[in-house]
Short mmCIF file of C-alpha atoms in Angstrom, two decimals:
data_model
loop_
_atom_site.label_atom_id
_atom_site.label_comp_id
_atom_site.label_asym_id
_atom_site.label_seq_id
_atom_site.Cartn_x
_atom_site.Cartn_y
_atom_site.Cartn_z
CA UNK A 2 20.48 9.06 0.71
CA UNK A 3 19.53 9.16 -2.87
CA UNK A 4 22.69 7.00 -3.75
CA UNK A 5 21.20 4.30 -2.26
CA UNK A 6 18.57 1.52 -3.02
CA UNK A 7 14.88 2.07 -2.09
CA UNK A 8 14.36 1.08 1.62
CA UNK A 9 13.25 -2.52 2.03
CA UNK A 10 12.23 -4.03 5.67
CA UNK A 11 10.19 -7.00 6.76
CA UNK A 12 6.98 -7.26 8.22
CA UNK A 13 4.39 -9.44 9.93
CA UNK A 14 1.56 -8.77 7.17
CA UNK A 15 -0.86 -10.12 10.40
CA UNK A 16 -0.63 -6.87 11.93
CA UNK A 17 -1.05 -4.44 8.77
CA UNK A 18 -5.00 -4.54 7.74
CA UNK A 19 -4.50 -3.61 4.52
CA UNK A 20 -1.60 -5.94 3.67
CA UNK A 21 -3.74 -8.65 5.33
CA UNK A 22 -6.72 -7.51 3.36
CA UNK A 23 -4.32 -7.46 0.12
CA UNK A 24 -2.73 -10.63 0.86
CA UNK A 25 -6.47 -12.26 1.08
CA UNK A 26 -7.67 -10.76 -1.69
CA UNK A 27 -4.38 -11.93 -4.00
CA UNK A 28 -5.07 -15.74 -2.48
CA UNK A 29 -8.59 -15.44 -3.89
CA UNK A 30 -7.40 -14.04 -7.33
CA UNK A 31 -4.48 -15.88 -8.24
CA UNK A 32 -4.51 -18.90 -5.62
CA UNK A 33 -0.82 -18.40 -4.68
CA UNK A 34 0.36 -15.62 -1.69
CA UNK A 35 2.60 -12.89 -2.99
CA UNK A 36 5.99 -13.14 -2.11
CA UNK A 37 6.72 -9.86 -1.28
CA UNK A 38 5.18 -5.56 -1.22
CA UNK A 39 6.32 -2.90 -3.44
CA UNK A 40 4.86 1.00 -1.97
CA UNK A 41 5.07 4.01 -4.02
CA UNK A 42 3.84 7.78 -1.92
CA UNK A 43 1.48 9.92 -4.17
CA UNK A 44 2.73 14.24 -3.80
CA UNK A 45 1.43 17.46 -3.61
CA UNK A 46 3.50 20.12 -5.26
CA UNK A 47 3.80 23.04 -2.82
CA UNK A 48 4.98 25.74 -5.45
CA UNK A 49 6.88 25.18 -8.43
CA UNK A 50 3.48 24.58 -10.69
CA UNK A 51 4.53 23.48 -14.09
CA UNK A 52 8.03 24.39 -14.24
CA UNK A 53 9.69 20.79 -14.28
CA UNK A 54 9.68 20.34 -17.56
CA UNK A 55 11.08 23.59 -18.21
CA UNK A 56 14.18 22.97 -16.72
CA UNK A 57 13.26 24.56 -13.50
CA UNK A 58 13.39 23.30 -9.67
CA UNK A 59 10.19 22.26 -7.91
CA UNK A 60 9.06 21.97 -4.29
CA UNK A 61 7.13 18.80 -3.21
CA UNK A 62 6.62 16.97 -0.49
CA UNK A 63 4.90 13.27 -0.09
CA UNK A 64 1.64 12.10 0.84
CA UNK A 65 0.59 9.39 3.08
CA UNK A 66 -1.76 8.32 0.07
CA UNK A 67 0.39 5.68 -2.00
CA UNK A 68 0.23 2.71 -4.31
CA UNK A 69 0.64 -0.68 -2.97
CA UNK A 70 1.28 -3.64 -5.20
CA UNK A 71 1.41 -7.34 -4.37
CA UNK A 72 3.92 -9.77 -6.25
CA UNK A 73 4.58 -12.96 -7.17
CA UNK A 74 7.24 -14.08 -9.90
CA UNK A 75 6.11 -17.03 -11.57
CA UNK A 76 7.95 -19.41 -14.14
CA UNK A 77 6.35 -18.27 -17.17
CA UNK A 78 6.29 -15.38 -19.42
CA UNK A 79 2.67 -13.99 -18.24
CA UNK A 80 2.42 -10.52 -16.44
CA UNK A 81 -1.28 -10.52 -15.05
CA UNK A 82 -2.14 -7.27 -13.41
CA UNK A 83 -5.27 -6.87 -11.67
CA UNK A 84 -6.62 -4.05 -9.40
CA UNK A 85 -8.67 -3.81 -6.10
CA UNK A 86 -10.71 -1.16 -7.15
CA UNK A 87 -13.21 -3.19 -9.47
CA UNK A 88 -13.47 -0.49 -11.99
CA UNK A 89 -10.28 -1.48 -13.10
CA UNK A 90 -10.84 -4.80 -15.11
CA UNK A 91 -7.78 -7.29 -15.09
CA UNK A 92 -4.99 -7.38 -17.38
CA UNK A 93 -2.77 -9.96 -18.87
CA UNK A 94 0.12 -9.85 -21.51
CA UNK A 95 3.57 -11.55 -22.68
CA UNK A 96 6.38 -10.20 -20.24
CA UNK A 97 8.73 -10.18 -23.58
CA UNK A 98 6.00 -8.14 -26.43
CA UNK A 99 4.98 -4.98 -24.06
CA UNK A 100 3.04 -2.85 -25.91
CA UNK A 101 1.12 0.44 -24.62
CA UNK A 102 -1.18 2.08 -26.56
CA UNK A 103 -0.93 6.05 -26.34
CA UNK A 104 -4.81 6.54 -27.38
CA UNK A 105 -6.10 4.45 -24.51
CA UNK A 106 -4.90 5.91 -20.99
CA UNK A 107 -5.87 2.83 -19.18
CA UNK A 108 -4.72 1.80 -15.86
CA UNK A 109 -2.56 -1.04 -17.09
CA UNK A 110 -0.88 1.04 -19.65
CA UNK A 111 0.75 2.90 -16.79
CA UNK A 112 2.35 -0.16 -15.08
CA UNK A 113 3.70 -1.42 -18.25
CA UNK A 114 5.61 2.07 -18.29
CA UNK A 115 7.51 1.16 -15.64
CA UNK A 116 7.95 -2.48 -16.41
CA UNK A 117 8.98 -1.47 -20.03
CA UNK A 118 11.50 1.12 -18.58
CA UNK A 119 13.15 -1.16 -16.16
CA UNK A 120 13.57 -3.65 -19.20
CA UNK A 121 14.83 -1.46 -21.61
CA UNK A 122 17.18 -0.12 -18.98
CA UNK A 123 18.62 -3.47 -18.52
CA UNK A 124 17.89 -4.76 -22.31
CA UNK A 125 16.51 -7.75 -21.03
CA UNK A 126 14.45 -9.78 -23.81
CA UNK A 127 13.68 -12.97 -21.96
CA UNK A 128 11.96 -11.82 -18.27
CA UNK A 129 9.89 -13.88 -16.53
CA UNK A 130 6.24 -13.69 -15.71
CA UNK A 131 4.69 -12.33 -12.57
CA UNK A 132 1.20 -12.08 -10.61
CA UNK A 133 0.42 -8.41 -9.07
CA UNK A 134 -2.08 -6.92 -7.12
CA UNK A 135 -2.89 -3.19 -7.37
CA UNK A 136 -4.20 -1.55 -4.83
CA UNK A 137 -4.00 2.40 -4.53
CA UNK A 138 -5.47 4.78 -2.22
CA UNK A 139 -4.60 7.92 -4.08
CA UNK A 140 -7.61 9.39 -5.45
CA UNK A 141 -7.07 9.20 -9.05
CA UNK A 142 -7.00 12.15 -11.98
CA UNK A 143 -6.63 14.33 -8.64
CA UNK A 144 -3.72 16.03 -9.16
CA UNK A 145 -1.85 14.10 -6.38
CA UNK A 146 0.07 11.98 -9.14
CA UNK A 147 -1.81 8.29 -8.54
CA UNK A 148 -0.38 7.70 -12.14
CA UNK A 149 3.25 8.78 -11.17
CA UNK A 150 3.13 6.70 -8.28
CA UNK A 151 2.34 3.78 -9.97
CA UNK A 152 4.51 4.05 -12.57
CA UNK A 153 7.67 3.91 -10.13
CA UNK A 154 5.93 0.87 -8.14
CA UNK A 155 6.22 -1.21 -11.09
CA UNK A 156 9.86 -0.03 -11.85
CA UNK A 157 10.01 -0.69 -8.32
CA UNK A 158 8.73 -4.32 -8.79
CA UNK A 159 9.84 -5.08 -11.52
CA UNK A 160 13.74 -4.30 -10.43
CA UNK A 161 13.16 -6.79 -7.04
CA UNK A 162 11.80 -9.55 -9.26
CA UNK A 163 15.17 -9.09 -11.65
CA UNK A 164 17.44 -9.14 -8.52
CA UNK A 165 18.82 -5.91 -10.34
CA UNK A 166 20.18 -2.71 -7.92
CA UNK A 167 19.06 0.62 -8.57
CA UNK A 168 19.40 3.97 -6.81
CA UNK A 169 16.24 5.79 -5.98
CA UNK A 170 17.76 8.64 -8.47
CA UNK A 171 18.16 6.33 -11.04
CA UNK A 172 14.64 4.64 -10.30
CA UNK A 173 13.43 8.41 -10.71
CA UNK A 174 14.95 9.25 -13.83
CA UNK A 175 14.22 5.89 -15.75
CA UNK A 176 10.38 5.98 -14.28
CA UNK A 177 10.10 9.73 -15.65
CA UNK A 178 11.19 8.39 -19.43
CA UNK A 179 9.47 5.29 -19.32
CA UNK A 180 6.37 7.44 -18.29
CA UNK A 181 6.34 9.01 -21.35
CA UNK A 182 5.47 5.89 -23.43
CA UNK A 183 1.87 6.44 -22.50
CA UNK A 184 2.14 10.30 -24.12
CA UNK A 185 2.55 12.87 -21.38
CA UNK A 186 5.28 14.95 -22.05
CA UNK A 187 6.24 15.44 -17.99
CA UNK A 188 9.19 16.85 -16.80
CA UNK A 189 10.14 14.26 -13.65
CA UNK A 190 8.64 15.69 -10.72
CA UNK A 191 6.43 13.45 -9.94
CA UNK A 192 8.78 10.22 -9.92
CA UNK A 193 11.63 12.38 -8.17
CA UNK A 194 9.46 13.01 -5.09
CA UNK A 195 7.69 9.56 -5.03
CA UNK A 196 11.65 7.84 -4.83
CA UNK A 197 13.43 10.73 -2.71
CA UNK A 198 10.58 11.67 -0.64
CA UNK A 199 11.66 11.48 3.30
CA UNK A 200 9.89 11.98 6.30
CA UNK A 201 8.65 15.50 7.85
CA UNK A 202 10.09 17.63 5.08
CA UNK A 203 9.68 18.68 1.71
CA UNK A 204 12.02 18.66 -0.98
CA UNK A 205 13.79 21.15 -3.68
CA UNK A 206 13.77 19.14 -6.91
CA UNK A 207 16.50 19.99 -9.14
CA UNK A 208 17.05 18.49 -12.27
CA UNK A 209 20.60 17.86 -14.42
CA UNK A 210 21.45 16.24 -12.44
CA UNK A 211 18.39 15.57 -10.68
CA UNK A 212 19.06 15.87 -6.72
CA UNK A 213 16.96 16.63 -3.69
CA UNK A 214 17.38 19.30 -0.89
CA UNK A 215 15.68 18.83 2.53
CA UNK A 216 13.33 22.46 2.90
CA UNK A 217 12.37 22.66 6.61
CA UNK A 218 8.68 23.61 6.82
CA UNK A 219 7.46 26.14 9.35
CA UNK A 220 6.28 24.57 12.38
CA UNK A 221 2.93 26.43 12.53
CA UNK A 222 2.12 25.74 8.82
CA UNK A 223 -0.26 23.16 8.35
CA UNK A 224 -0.68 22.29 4.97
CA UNK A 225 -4.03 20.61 4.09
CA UNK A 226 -5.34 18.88 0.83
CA UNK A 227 -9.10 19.96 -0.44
CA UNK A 228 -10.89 18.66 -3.32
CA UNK A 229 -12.40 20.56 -5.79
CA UNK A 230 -14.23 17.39 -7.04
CA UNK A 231 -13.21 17.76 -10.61
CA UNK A 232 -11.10 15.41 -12.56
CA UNK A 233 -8.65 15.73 -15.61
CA UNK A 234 -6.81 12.89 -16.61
CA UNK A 235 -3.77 14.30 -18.27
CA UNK A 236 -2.82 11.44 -20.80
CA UNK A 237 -6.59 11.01 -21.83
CA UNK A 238 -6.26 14.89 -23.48
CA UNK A 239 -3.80 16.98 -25.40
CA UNK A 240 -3.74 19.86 -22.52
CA UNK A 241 -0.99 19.07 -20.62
CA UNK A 242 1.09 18.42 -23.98
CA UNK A 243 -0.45 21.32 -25.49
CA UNK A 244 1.56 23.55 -22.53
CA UNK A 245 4.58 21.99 -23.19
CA UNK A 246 4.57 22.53 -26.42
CA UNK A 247 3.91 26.16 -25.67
CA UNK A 248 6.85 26.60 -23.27
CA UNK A 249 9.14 24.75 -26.11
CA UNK A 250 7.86 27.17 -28.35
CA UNK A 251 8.06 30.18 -26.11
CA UNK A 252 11.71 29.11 -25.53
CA UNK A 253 12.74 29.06 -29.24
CA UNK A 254 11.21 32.71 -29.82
CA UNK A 255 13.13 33.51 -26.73
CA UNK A 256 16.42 32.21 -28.14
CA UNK A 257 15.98 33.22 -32.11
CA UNK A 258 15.21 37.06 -31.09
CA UNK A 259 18.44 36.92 -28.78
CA UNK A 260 20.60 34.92 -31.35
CA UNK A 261 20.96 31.73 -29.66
CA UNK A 262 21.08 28.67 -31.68
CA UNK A 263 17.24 28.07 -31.08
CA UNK A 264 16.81 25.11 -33.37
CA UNK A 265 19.02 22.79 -30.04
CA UNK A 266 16.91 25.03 -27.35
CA UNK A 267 14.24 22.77 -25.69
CA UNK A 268 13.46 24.31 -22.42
CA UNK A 269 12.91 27.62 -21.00
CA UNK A 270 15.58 27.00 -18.34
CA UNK A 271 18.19 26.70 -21.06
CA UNK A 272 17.34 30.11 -22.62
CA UNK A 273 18.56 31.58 -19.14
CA UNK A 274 21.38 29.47 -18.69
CA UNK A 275 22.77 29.92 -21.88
CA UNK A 276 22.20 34.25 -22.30
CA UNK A 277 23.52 34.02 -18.08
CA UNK A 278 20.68 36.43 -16.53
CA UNK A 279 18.78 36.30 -13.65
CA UNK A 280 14.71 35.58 -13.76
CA UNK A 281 14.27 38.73 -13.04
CA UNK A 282 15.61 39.69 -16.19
CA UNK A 283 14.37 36.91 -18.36
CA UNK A 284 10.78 38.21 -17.13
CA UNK A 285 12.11 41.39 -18.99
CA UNK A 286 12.83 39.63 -22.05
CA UNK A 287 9.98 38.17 -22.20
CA UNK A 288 8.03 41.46 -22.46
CA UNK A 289 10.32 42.44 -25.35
CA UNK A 290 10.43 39.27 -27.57
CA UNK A 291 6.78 37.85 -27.36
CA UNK A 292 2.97 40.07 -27.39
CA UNK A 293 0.48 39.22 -24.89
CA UNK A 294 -2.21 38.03 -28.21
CA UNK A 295 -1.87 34.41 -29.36
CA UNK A 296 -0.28 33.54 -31.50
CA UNK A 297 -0.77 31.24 -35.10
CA UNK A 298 1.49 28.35 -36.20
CA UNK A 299 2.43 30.76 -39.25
CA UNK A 300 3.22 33.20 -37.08
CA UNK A 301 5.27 30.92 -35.07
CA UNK A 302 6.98 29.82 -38.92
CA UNK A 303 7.33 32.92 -39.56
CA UNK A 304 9.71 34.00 -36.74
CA UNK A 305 11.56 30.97 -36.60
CA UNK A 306 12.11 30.64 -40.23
CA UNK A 307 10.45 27.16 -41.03
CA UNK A 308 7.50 25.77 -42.72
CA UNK A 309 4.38 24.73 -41.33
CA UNK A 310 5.55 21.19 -42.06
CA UNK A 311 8.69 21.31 -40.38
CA UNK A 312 6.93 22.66 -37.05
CA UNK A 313 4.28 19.87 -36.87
CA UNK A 314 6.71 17.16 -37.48
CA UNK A 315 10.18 18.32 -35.95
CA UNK A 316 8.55 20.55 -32.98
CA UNK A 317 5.75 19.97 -31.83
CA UNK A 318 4.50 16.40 -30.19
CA UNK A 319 1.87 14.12 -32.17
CA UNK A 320 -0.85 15.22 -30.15
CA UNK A 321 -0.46 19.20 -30.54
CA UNK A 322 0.03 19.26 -34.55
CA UNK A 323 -3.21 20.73 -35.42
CA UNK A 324 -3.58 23.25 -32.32
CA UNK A 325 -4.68 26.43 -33.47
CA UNK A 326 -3.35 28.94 -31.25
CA UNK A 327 -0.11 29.39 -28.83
CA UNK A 328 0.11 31.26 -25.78
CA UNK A 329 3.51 31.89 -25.72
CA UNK A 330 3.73 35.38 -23.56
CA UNK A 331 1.58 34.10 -20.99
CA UNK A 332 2.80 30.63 -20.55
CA UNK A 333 6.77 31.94 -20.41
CA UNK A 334 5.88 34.97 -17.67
CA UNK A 335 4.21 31.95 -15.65
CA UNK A 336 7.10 29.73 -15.85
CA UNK A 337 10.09 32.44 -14.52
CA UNK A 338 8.28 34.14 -12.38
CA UNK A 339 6.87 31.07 -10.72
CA UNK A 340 10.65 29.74 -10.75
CA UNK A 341 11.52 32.84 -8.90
CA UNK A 342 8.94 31.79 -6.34
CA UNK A 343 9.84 28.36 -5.41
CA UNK A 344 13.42 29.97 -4.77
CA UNK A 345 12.22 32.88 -2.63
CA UNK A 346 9.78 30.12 -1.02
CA UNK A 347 13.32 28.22 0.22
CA UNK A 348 15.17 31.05 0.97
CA UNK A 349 12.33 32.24 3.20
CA UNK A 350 12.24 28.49 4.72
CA UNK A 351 15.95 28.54 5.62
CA UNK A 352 15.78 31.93 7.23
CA UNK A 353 12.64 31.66 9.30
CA UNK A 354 11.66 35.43 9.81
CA UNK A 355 9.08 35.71 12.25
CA UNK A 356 6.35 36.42 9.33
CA UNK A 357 7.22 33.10 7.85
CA UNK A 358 3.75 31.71 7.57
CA UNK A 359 2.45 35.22 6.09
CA UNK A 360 5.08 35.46 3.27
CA UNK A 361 4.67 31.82 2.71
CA UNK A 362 1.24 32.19 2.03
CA UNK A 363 1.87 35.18 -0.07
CA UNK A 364 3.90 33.26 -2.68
CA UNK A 365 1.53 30.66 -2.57
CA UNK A 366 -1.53 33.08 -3.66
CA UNK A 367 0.48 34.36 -6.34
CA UNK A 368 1.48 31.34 -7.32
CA UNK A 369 -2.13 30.23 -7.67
CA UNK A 370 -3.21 33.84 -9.51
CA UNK A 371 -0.19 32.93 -12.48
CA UNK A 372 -1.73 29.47 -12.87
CA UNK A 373 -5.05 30.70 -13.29
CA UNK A 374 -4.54 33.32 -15.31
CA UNK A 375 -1.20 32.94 -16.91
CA UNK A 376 -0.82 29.42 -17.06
CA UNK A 377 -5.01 28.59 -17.18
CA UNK A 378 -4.74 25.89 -15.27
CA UNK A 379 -6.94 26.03 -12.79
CA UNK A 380 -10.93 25.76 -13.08
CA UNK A 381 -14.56 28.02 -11.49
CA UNK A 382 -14.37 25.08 -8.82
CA UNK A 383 -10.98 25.91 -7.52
CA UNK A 384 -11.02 29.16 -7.91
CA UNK A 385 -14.15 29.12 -5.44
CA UNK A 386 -12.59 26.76 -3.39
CA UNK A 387 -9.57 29.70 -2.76
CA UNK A 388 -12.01 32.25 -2.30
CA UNK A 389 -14.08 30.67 0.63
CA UNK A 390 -10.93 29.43 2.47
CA UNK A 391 -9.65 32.59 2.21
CA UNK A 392 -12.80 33.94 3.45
CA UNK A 393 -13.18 31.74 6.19
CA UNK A 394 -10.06 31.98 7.35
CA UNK A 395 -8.80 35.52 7.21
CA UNK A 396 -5.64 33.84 6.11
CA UNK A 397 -3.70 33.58 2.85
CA UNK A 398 -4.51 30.11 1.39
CA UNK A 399 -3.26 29.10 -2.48
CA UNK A 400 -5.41 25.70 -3.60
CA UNK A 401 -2.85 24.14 -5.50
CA UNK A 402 -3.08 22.84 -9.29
CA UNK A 403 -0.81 19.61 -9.91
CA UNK A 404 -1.55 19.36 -13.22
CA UNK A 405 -3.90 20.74 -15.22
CA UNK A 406 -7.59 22.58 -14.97
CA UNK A 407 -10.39 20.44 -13.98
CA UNK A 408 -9.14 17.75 -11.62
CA UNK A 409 -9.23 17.78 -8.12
CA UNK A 410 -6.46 19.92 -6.51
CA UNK A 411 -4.56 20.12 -3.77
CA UNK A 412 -4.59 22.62 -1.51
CA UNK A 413 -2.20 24.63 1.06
CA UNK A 414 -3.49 26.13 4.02
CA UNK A 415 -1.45 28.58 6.28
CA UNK A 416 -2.73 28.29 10.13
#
């Protein structure tokens, strides 16, 4: 239940290889053995691309592919971090002066999100020290949320070394702020899904209040992961920023042209809640308030009333002040009409017609023709990907994109 605590059970680490492996390789690195595991599941996003952060419900499932960490408390105020993959150097700071540096998007960085959000949940100012192993077998930059996953281990850990009780909803919710300390602007998908995630089902995220709906899979769907080989990491460029800035804006046009207080108006979501339509007819809207052309950051002044000044420091986000252009039209017809999808995607879950896997699919490609050319977040390599499954297989296949263009994806294949 997502009222309750994370899971916890004991094991013999003798007969788990990679906790014995872990275990050895924390011995050799710290000369102590950890006292206990903390596991965080990576995702893939089935449909609901890029609409979290708009307010709007999602539909993930886990991944066998996680982050393990190895712990040890320790009596003074040191937090050394080190990794198993040696491309990631070691780490080691005060427990008490956490800083994390939004220019450098370095491994570390990440787990002193979730440290830093358990503390400041708490407002704890005198924590002890600890000793922790990384070790994570979620490819990273792929779109399968290694940083996400992360994150909520070291909540995770960092709760169990406090003796503090959480619920996995509020683990969720404090890992998605805390997340943000590093600079992505994400919506809590990722850190929903990695706490409420449950075995051989996916999951409707919805959000305020954030909750999590079991959505039965068809039986003969198998859904397979592919790898376009390309990687974005999100926090290292403005791009994922840049398209939530563009939905914020898109949502304040939205608002201002149908006389909603638009200055308070933050998400797409809350455009629709507040005028009381369907997305059916918020899709209409959209073709009356916004053009298809980009548009300028004067232009944007212009129709919300406000000076260039005012929208680079009291709109938009540090790293989107000096972007040139705004794709507001495109970027709001992605978000309701891809809304719209994960919604017909459950209904058609729940009802189980005997062309299940066929209209399942058929969302899916559309979902995956909005990203691409709506959203733009897919990439050549992905888009190839699509069309040689889809070629092979005589089947409808969408090759999902987690995140943003250029990283690996993840793909969905009907069968």
């Amino acid at each position: 239940m997502a009222t309750e605590g994370p899971a916890t059970r004991r094991v013999r680490v003798a007969e788990h290889p990679r906790l014995m492996k872990l275990k050895e390789m924390f011995n050799s690195k710290f000369g102590s053995i950890p006292k206990f595991y903390v596991r965080a599941p990576g995702r893939v996003n089935i449909i609901g691309e890029h609409i979290d952060y708009c307010g709007y419900s999602v539909l993930p499932m886990a991944v066998e592919q996680d982050m393990l960490i190895a712990v040890e408390p320790v009596e003074t105020q040191t937090l050394q971090l080190a990794n198993t993959n040696p491309l990631y150097p070691d780490f080691s700071t005060n427990a008490n002066n956490i800083q994390i540096d939004k220019t450098k998007p370095l491994w570390h960085n990440y787990f002193l999100c979730g440290f830093k959000g358990i503390q400041e949940h708490f407002g704890l100012s005198n924590l002890t020290g600890m000793n922790c192993l990384v070790d994570g077998n979620i490819p990273p930059s792929s779109g399968l949320s290694s940083s996400s996953a992360l994150v909520c281990c070291a909540g995770l850990v960092t709760v169990t070394v406090l003796g503090m009780n959480l619920s996995k909803v509020e683990l969720a919710e404090i890992c998605a702020k805390s997340e943000r300390y590093i600079g992505t602007e994400g919506g809590g998908m990722d850190q929903s899904i990695s706490f409420l995630a449950e075995e051989g089902t996916a999951k409707l995220i919805e959000f305020s209040p954030l909750r999590a709906t079991d959505v039965k899979l068809p039986s003969g769907a198998v859904f397979v992961i592919a790898n376009s080989c390309v990687e974005m990491n999100k926090a290292a460029t403005s791009h994922f920023n840049i398209r939530v800035m563009e939905c914020r804006l898109a949502a304040k046009l939205l608002a201002k042209y149908k006389g909603l207080q638009w200055d308070k108006i933050l998400r797409l979501e809350e455009v629709q809640a507040k005028l009381g339509v369907s997305l059916e007819e918020m899709l209409g809207i959209v073709e009356d308030a916004l053009h298809p052309s980009p548009y300028s950051p004067e232009e944007v002044c212009r129709c919300l009333g406000i000076s260039l000044q005012e929208l680079r420091t009291q709109v938009l986000s540090p790293n989107t002040q000096n972007v040139l252009i705004f794709k507001l039209y495109q970027r709001a017809k992605h978000v309701y009409s891809e809304a719209a999808r994960v919604l017909q995607f459950k209904k058609i879950c729940e009802e189980a017609p005997d062309n299940t896997v066929q209209l399942l699919g058929d969302l899916m490609n559309q979902s995956h023709v909005s990203c691409r050319d709506m959203y733009e977040c897919s990439c050549p390599e992905l888009d190839q990907l699509v069309d040689i499954c889809r070629i092979s297989k005589k089947l409808p296949i969408s090759l999902k994109t987690a995140y943003f263009s250029r990283q690996k994806k993840c793909a969905s294949l009907d069968i």
